[in-house]
mmCIF file of C-alpha atoms and ligand atoms in Angstrom:
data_model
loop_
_atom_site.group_PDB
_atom_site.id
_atom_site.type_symbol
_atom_site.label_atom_id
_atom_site.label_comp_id
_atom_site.label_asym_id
_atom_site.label_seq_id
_atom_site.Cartn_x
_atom_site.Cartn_y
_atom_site.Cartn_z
ATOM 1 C CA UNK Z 1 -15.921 -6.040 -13.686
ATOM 2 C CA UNK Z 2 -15.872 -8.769 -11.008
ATOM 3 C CA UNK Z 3 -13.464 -8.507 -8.274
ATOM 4 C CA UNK Z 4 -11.350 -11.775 -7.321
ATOM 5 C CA UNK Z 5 -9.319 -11.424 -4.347
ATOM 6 C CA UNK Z 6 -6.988 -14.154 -3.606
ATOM 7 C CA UNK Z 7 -6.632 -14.697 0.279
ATOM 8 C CA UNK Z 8 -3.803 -16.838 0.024
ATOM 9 C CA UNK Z 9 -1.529 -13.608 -1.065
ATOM 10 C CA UNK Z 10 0.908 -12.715 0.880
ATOM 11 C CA UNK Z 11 -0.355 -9.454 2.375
ATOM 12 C CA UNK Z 12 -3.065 -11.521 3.580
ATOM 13 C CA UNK Z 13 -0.539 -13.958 5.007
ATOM 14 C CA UNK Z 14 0.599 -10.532 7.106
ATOM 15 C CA UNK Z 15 -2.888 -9.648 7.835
ATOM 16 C CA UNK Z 16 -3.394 -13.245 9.536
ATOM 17 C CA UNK Z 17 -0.280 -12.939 11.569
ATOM 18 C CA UNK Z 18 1.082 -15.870 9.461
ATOM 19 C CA UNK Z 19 3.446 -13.763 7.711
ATOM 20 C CA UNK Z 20 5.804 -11.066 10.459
ATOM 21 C CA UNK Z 21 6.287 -7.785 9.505
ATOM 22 C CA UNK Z 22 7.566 -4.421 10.464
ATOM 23 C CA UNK Z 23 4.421 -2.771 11.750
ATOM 24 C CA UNK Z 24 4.758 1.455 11.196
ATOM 25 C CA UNK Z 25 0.896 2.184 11.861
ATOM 26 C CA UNK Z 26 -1.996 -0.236 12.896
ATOM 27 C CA UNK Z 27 -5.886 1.279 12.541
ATOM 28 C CA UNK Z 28 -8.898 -0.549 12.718
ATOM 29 C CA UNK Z 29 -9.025 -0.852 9.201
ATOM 30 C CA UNK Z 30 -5.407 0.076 7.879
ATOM 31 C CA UNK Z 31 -2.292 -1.368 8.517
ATOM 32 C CA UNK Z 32 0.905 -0.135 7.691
ATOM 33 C CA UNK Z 33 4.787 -2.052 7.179
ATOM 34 C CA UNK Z 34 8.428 -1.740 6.350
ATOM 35 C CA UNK Z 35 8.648 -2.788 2.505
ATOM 36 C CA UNK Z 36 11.079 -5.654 2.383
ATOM 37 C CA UNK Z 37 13.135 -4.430 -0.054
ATOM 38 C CA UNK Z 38 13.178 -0.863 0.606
ATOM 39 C CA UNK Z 39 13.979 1.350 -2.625
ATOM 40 C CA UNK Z 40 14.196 4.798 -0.595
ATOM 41 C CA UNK Z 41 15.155 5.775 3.238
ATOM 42 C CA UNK Z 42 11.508 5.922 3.583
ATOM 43 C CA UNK Z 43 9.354 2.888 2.074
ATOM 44 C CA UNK Z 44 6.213 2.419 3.565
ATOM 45 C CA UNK Z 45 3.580 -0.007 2.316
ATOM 46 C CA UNK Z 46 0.050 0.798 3.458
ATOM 47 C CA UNK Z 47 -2.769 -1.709 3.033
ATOM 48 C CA UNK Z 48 -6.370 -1.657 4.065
ATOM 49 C CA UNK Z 49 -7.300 -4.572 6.172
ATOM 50 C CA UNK Z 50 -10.519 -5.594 4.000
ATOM 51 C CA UNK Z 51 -10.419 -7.869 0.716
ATOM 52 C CA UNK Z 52 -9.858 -5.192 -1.759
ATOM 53 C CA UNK Z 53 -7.258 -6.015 -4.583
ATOM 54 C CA UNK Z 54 -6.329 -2.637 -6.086
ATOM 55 C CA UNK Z 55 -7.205 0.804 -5.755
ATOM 56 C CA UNK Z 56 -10.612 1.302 -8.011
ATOM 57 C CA UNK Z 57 -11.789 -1.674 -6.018
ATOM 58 C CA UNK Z 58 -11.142 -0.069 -2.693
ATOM 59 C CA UNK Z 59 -12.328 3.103 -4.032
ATOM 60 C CA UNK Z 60 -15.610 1.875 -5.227
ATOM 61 C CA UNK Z 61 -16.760 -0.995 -3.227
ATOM 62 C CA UNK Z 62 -15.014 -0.072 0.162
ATOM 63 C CA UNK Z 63 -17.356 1.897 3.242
ATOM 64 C CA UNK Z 64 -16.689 5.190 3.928
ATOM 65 C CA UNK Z 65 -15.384 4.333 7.074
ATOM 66 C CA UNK Z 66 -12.339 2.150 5.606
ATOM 67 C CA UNK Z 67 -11.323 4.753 2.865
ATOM 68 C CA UNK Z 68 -11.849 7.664 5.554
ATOM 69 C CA UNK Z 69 -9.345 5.399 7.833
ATOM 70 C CA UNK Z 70 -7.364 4.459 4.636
ATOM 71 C CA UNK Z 71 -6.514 7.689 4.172
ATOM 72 C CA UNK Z 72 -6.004 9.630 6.925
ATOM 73 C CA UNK Z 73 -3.709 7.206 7.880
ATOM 74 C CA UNK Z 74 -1.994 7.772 5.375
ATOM 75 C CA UNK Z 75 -1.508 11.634 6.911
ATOM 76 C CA UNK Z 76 -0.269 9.782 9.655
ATOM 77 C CA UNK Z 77 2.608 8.597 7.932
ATOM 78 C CA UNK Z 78 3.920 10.833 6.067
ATOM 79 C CA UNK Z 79 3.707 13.365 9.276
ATOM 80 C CA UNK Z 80 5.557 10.117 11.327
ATOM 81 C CA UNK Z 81 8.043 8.947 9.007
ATOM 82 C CA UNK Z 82 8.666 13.156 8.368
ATOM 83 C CA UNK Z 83 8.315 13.438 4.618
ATOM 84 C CA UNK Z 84 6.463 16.254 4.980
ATOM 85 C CA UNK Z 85 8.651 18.746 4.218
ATOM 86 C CA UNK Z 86 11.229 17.000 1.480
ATOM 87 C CA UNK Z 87 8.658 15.588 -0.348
ATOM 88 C CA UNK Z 88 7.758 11.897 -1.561
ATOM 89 C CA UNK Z 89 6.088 10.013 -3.560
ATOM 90 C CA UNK Z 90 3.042 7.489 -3.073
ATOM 91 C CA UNK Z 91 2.374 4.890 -6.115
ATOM 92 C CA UNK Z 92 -0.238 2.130 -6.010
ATOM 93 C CA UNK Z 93 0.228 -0.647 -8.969
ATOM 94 C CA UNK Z 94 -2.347 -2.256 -10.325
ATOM 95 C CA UNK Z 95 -3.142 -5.062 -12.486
ATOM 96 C CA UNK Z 96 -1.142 -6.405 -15.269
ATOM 97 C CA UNK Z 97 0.344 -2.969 -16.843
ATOM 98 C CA UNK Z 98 0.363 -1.448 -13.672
ATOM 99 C CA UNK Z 99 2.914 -4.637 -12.532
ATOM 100 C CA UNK Z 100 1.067 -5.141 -9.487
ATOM 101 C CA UNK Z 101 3.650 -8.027 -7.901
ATOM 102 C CA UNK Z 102 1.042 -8.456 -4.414
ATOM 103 C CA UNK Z 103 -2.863 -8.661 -5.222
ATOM 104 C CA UNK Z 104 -3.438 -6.629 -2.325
ATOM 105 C CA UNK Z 105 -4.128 -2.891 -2.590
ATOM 106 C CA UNK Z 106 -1.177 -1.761 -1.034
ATOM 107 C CA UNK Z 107 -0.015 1.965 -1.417
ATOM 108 C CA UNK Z 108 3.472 2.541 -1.318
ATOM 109 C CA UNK Z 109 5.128 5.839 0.319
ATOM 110 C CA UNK Z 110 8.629 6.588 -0.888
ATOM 111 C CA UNK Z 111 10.779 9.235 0.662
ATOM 112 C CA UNK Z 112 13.609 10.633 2.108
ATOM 113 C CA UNK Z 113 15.513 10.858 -0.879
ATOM 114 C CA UNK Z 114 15.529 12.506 -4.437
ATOM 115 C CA UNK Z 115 13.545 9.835 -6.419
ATOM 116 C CA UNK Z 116 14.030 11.509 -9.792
ATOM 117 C CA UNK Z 117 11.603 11.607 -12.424
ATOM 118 C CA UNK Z 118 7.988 9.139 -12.478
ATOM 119 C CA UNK Z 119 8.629 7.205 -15.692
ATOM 120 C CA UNK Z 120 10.660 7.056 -18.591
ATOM 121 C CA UNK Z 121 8.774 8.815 -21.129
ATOM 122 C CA UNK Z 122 6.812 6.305 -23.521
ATOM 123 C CA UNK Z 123 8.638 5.272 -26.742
HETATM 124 P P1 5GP U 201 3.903 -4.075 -6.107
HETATM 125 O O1 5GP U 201 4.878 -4.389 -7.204
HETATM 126 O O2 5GP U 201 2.822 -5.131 -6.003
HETATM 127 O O3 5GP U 201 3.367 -2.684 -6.182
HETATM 128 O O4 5GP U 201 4.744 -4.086 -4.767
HETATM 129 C C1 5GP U 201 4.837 -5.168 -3.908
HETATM 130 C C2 5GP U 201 5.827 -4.784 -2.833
HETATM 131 O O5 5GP U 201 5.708 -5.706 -1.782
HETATM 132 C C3 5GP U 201 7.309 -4.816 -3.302
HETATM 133 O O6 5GP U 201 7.877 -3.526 -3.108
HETATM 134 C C4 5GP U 201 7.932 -5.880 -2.406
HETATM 135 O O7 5GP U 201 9.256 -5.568 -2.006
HETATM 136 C C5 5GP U 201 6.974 -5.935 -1.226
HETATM 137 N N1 5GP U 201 6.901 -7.228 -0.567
HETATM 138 C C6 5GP U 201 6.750 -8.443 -1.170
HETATM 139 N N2 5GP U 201 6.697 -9.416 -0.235
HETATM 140 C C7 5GP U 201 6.796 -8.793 0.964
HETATM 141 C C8 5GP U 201 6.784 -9.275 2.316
HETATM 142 O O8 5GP U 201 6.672 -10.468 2.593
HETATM 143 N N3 5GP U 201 6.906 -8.347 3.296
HETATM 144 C C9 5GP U 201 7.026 -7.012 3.022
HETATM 145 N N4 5GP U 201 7.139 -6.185 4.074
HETATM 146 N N5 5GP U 201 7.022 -6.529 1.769
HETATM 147 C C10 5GP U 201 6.921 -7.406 0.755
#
């Protein structure tokens, strides 16, 4: 499958500076905001800074470098924003049954709060 990345998204927009944004964590290759519509205490979107628009893109077309930075960083956060030890959750959407809203990889950490069960099961 080809990958089409869209540069006019709007975590694009952020990565230009066109767009502000509540910086958490800034890497050479990872940056990391304030959701703006925060569904738990902690809601953390992290994106890498390359073209990549979902998560088996990033994970097999990115360097080793930017999923080495990728994810350490994400460490980073969850020992910052101190999820450690109540637990959270990370989720990454992608694509159309995934409901991906932003064609951006983007992982999103949730904590700091009970967030209940992952899905409704299937009917
Ligand atoms: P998705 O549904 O693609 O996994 O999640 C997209 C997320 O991006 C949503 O949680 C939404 O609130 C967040 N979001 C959309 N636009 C903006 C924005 O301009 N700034 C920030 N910080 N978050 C955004």
């Amino acid at each position: 499958m080809a990958y089409v990345y869209d540069d006019q998204n709007i975590f694009a927009k952020i990565l230009r500076g066109e767009i502000p944004n509540d910086t958490v964590m800034e890497t050479e290759h990872t940056l990391a905001f304030r959701d703006i519509q925060p569904q738990a205490p902690v809601h953390v979107l992290v994106i890498p800074k390359g073209p990549y628009v979902c998560y088996d893109h990033f994970a097999l077309e990115a360097s080793d470098a930017e999923i080495a930075d990728y994810t350490r960083t994400i460490g980073e956060i969850c020992k910052a924003e101190g999820v450690q030890d109540g637990g959270y959750r990370i989720i990454s959407n992608a694509g159309e049954a995934g409901v991906q809203e932003v064609p951006h990889l983007h992982i999103h950490i949730l904590g700091g709060r009970n967030l209940g069960r992952m899905l409704a099961p299937a009917r």
